[in-house]
Amino acid sequence: ISTTFSDVFVDEATVDSLQTIITLPFLYPDYFNCGVLAKEVLGGILLYGPPGTGKTMLCRALAKTSGANMLHIQPSDINDKFVGESEKSVAGVFELAYRLAPCIVFTDEIDSLFSSRSSDTKSWERNVLTEFMQGMDGLKSAKKNRDNNIVIVGATNRPFDLDPAILRRMPRRILVDMPNLAMRKGILSSYLKEEHLDVDVSIDKLAVETEGFSGSDLK
């Protein structure tokens, strides 16, 4: 992983929160294996906000800073047309995470996998959700997780569509919002740093004129 926090333009409070919640336990595990801090084992965190605001890059930078591996999971990696295979894929994710530990499991578009259950929810979808929740419960209780450090980071732009049981297992929810003026200027400068710009091109002016643009929009 080459991405660092200098490559990510988000609110400083967001970075500080993530470093406090994840980076410190990963870098200094001995301090979190006893006393009060040992009771604060965190299994999951939810990053939510508009699409294209840098949630994936933020997680990469977090893994880099924390000295951890990153396992990037998308819905297509889990969902399978054959009965029982999706549940096996979920179990495989947790098994691989333990092998890669310390590891951050980044679950992109988590709402597509674990939306709120209803009478229309298919049995295999319930089974996948149950398998995932059991895996997360294991992270919070297992001594081997305290020793190795594994955390699930979910990303969504539709947090209210998530199943309440998943939300309960992700007690820390952090907003990754649209970039402000200073962030847009930083993003544009990063994208254009190797370009030969005309003298009439003003990054400051572009940043002002692109209010409401996400980092993805600016690209």
Short mmCIF file of C-alpha atoms in Angstrom, two decimals:
data_model
loop_
_atom_site.label_atom_id
_atom_site.label_comp_id
_atom_site.label_asym_id
_atom_site.label_seq_id
_atom_site.Cartn_x
_atom_site.Cartn_y
_atom_site.Cartn_z
CA ILE A 1 0.00 0.00 0.00
CA SER A 2 1.47 3.34 -1.06
CA THR A 3 -1.41 5.67 -0.13
CA THR A 4 -0.80 7.92 2.89
CA PHE A 5 -2.93 10.52 4.62
CA SER A 6 -1.14 13.22 2.62
CA ASP A 7 -2.88 11.77 -0.45
CA VAL A 8 -6.33 11.93 1.14
CA PHE A 9 -8.22 15.19 1.49
CA VAL A 10 -10.79 14.79 4.25
CA ASP A 11 -11.59 16.60 7.47
CA GLU A 12 -8.74 16.44 10.00
CA ALA A 13 -11.16 15.39 12.73
CA THR A 14 -12.04 12.32 10.65
CA VAL A 15 -8.39 11.32 10.35
CA ASP A 16 -7.78 11.92 14.06
CA SER A 17 -10.77 9.77 15.01
CA LEU A 18 -9.67 6.87 12.82
CA GLN A 19 -6.10 7.00 14.06
CA THR A 20 -7.29 7.00 17.66
CA ILE A 21 -9.72 4.12 17.11
CA ILE A 22 -7.58 1.90 14.85
CA THR A 23 -3.98 3.05 14.47
CA LEU A 24 -3.12 3.26 18.17
CA PRO A 25 -4.34 -0.29 19.02
CA PHE A 26 -2.56 -1.65 15.94
CA LEU A 27 0.76 0.06 16.68
CA TYR A 28 0.69 -0.38 20.47
CA PRO A 29 -1.25 -3.62 21.08
CA ASP A 30 0.34 -4.26 24.49
CA TYR A 31 -1.45 -1.24 25.93
CA PHE A 32 -4.80 -2.61 24.77
CA ASN A 33 -4.36 -6.12 26.16
CA CYS A 34 -4.95 -5.30 29.80
CA GLY A 35 -6.92 -3.03 32.08
CA VAL A 36 -9.72 -0.77 30.90
CA LEU A 37 -8.51 -0.63 27.30
CA ALA A 38 -8.77 -4.41 26.96
CA LYS A 39 -12.54 -4.05 27.27
CA GLU A 40 -12.65 -1.70 24.30
CA VAL A 41 -12.03 -4.30 21.59
CA LEU A 42 -13.60 -2.85 18.46
CA GLY A 43 -14.92 -5.20 15.80
CA GLY A 44 -16.33 -2.75 13.28
CA ILE A 45 -16.46 0.84 12.09
CA LEU A 46 -18.78 2.40 9.53
CA LEU A 47 -17.64 5.11 7.12
CA TYR A 48 -20.63 6.82 5.59
CA GLY A 49 -21.16 9.77 3.30
CA PRO A 50 -21.76 10.76 -0.32
CA PRO A 51 -20.15 8.63 -3.05
CA GLY A 52 -16.74 9.63 -4.35
CA THR A 53 -15.53 11.32 -1.16
CA GLY A 54 -12.47 9.12 -0.65
CA LYS A 55 -13.61 6.39 1.75
CA THR A 56 -11.55 3.72 -0.01
CA MET A 57 -8.40 5.87 -0.16
CA LEU A 58 -8.92 6.81 3.48
CA CYS A 59 -8.96 3.15 4.45
CA ARG A 60 -5.81 2.47 2.42
CA ALA A 61 -4.01 5.32 4.17
CA LEU A 62 -5.26 4.02 7.50
CA ALA A 63 -3.86 0.55 6.79
CA LYS A 64 -0.54 2.05 5.69
CA THR A 65 -0.22 4.19 8.82
CA SER A 66 -1.29 1.33 11.08
CA GLY A 67 1.20 -1.14 9.61
CA ALA A 68 -1.68 -3.41 8.62
CA ASN A 69 -2.71 -5.33 5.55
CA MET A 70 -5.93 -4.33 3.81
CA LEU A 71 -8.47 -6.80 2.48
CA HIS A 72 -10.83 -5.02 0.06
CA ILE A 73 -14.18 -6.80 -0.22
CA GLN A 74 -16.93 -5.88 -2.68
CA PRO A 75 -20.45 -7.35 -2.93
CA SER A 76 -19.47 -9.27 -6.07
CA ASP A 77 -16.79 -11.08 -4.03
CA ILE A 78 -19.46 -12.48 -1.70
CA ASN A 79 -22.62 -12.98 -3.71
CA ASP A 80 -22.76 -16.28 -5.57
CA LYS A 81 -25.55 -17.83 -7.61
CA PHE A 82 -25.02 -21.27 -6.04
CA VAL A 83 -26.73 -22.07 -2.75
CA GLY A 84 -24.38 -22.02 0.23
CA GLU A 85 -21.42 -20.53 -1.62
CA SER A 86 -22.00 -16.96 -0.40
CA GLU A 87 -21.86 -18.11 3.21
CA LYS A 88 -18.60 -19.93 2.47
CA SER A 89 -17.21 -16.74 0.95
CA VAL A 90 -18.00 -14.80 4.12
CA ALA A 91 -16.34 -17.45 6.28
CA GLY A 92 -13.35 -17.35 3.93
CA VAL A 93 -13.03 -13.58 4.38
CA PHE A 94 -12.63 -13.92 8.14
CA GLU A 95 -10.25 -16.86 7.81
CA LEU A 96 -8.08 -14.89 5.38
CA ALA A 97 -8.18 -11.83 7.65
CA TYR A 98 -6.70 -13.88 10.51
CA ARG A 99 -3.95 -15.11 8.21
CA LEU A 100 -3.17 -11.55 7.07
CA ALA A 101 -3.39 -10.04 10.56
CA PRO A 102 -2.91 -7.31 11.46
CA CYS A 103 -5.61 -6.62 8.90
CA ILE A 104 -8.28 -4.07 8.03
CA VAL A 105 -11.17 -5.67 6.15
CA PHE A 106 -12.69 -2.92 4.02
CA THR A 107 -16.22 -3.86 2.97
CA ASP A 108 -17.28 -1.52 0.18
CA GLU A 109 -20.97 -0.81 -0.48
CA ILE A 110 -21.84 -2.78 2.63
CA ASP A 111 -25.50 -1.76 2.30
CA SER A 112 -25.71 -3.87 -0.89
CA LEU A 113 -24.76 -6.92 1.13
CA PHE A 114 -26.60 -6.32 4.38
CA SER A 115 -29.69 -4.20 3.82
CA SER A 116 -32.52 -4.24 6.35
CA ARG A 117 -34.36 -7.54 6.51
CA SER A 118 -38.01 -7.71 5.53
CA SER A 119 -40.59 -10.32 4.62
CA ASP A 120 -39.12 -10.29 1.10
CA THR A 121 -35.61 -11.15 2.26
CA LYS A 122 -34.50 -14.48 0.82
CA SER A 123 -33.27 -17.25 3.09
CA TRP A 124 -29.76 -17.22 1.60
CA GLU A 125 -29.50 -13.47 2.27
CA ARG A 126 -30.39 -14.09 5.90
CA ASN A 127 -27.79 -16.85 6.08
CA VAL A 128 -25.07 -14.57 4.67
CA LEU A 129 -25.97 -11.87 7.18
CA THR A 130 -25.91 -14.36 10.04
CA GLU A 131 -22.51 -15.71 8.97
CA PHE A 132 -21.07 -12.20 8.80
CA MET A 133 -22.46 -11.22 12.21
CA GLN A 134 -21.03 -14.36 13.79
CA GLY A 135 -17.65 -13.50 12.31
CA MET A 136 -17.82 -9.98 13.73
CA ASP A 137 -18.88 -11.28 17.14
CA GLY A 138 -15.86 -13.55 17.07
CA LEU A 139 -13.59 -10.57 16.45
CA LYS A 140 -14.81 -8.81 19.56
CA SER A 141 -14.49 -11.80 21.86
CA ALA A 142 -11.54 -13.80 20.56
CA LYS A 143 -8.22 -13.42 22.35
CA LYS A 144 -6.48 -14.06 19.04
CA ASN A 145 -7.97 -10.83 17.71
CA ARG A 146 -6.54 -8.90 20.65
CA ASP A 147 -3.19 -10.41 19.78
CA ASN A 148 -3.42 -9.95 16.00
CA ASN A 149 -5.70 -6.94 15.49
CA ILE A 150 -8.43 -7.27 12.88
CA VAL A 151 -11.14 -4.70 12.28
CA ILE A 152 -14.02 -4.51 9.80
CA VAL A 153 -14.49 -1.12 8.12
CA GLY A 154 -17.73 -0.82 6.19
CA ALA A 155 -18.39 1.93 3.65
CA THR A 156 -21.77 3.14 2.47
CA ASN A 157 -23.58 6.16 1.11
CA ARG A 158 -26.88 4.76 2.40
CA PRO A 159 -26.37 4.07 6.12
CA PHE A 160 -30.09 4.00 6.89
CA ASP A 161 -30.55 1.04 4.53
CA LEU A 162 -28.27 -1.16 6.63
CA ASP A 163 -29.69 -3.90 8.79
CA PRO A 164 -29.92 -2.73 12.44
CA ALA A 165 -27.98 -5.81 13.57
CA ILE A 166 -25.01 -4.75 11.44
CA LEU A 167 -25.24 -1.18 12.71
CA ARG A 168 -25.09 -2.43 16.30
CA ARG A 169 -21.85 -4.20 15.48
CA MET A 170 -20.40 -0.99 14.05
CA PRO A 171 -20.82 1.37 17.00
CA ARG A 172 -18.33 3.90 15.65
CA ARG A 173 -19.80 5.68 12.63
CA ILE A 174 -17.73 8.35 10.95
CA LEU A 175 -18.97 10.79 8.32
CA VAL A 176 -16.77 11.29 5.25
CA ASP A 177 -18.40 14.37 3.80
CA MET A 178 -18.06 16.42 0.62
CA PRO A 179 -14.76 18.35 0.40
CA ASN A 180 -14.71 21.98 1.45
CA LEU A 181 -12.87 24.72 -0.43
CA ALA A 182 -9.43 23.94 1.00
CA MET A 183 -9.88 20.22 0.35
CA ARG A 184 -11.00 20.82 -3.24
CA LYS A 185 -7.93 22.96 -3.80
CA GLY A 186 -5.74 20.17 -2.45
CA ILE A 187 -7.46 17.54 -4.59
CA LEU A 188 -7.14 19.63 -7.76
CA SER A 189 -3.49 20.40 -7.01
CA SER A 190 -2.81 16.70 -6.54
CA TYR A 191 -4.52 15.73 -9.80
CA LEU A 192 -2.84 18.49 -11.81
CA LYS A 193 0.63 18.51 -10.27
CA GLU A 194 2.24 16.82 -13.28
CA GLU A 195 0.29 18.77 -15.88
CA HIS A 196 1.58 21.79 -17.78
CA LEU A 197 -1.14 24.32 -17.10
CA ASP A 198 -1.87 27.41 -19.12
CA VAL A 199 -1.09 30.67 -17.32
CA ASP A 200 -4.81 31.45 -17.33
CA VAL A 201 -5.66 28.33 -15.32
CA SER A 202 -6.18 29.11 -11.63
CA ILE A 203 -6.56 26.22 -9.22
CA ASP A 204 -7.94 28.62 -6.62
CA LYS A 205 -10.65 29.72 -9.04
CA LEU A 206 -11.43 26.13 -10.04
CA ALA A 207 -11.79 25.19 -6.38
CA VAL A 208 -14.29 28.01 -5.84
CA GLU A 209 -16.28 27.12 -8.95
CA THR A 210 -16.56 23.42 -8.07
CA GLU A 211 -18.51 23.76 -4.83
CA GLY A 212 -20.58 20.62 -4.29
CA PHE A 213 -18.15 18.43 -6.25
CA SER A 214 -16.80 15.25 -4.69
CA GLY A 215 -13.20 14.14 -5.13
CA SER A 216 -14.39 11.71 -7.79
CA ASP A 217 -16.25 14.51 -9.59
CA LEU A 218 -13.14 16.67 -9.61
CA LYS A 219 -11.13 13.92 -11.26
#
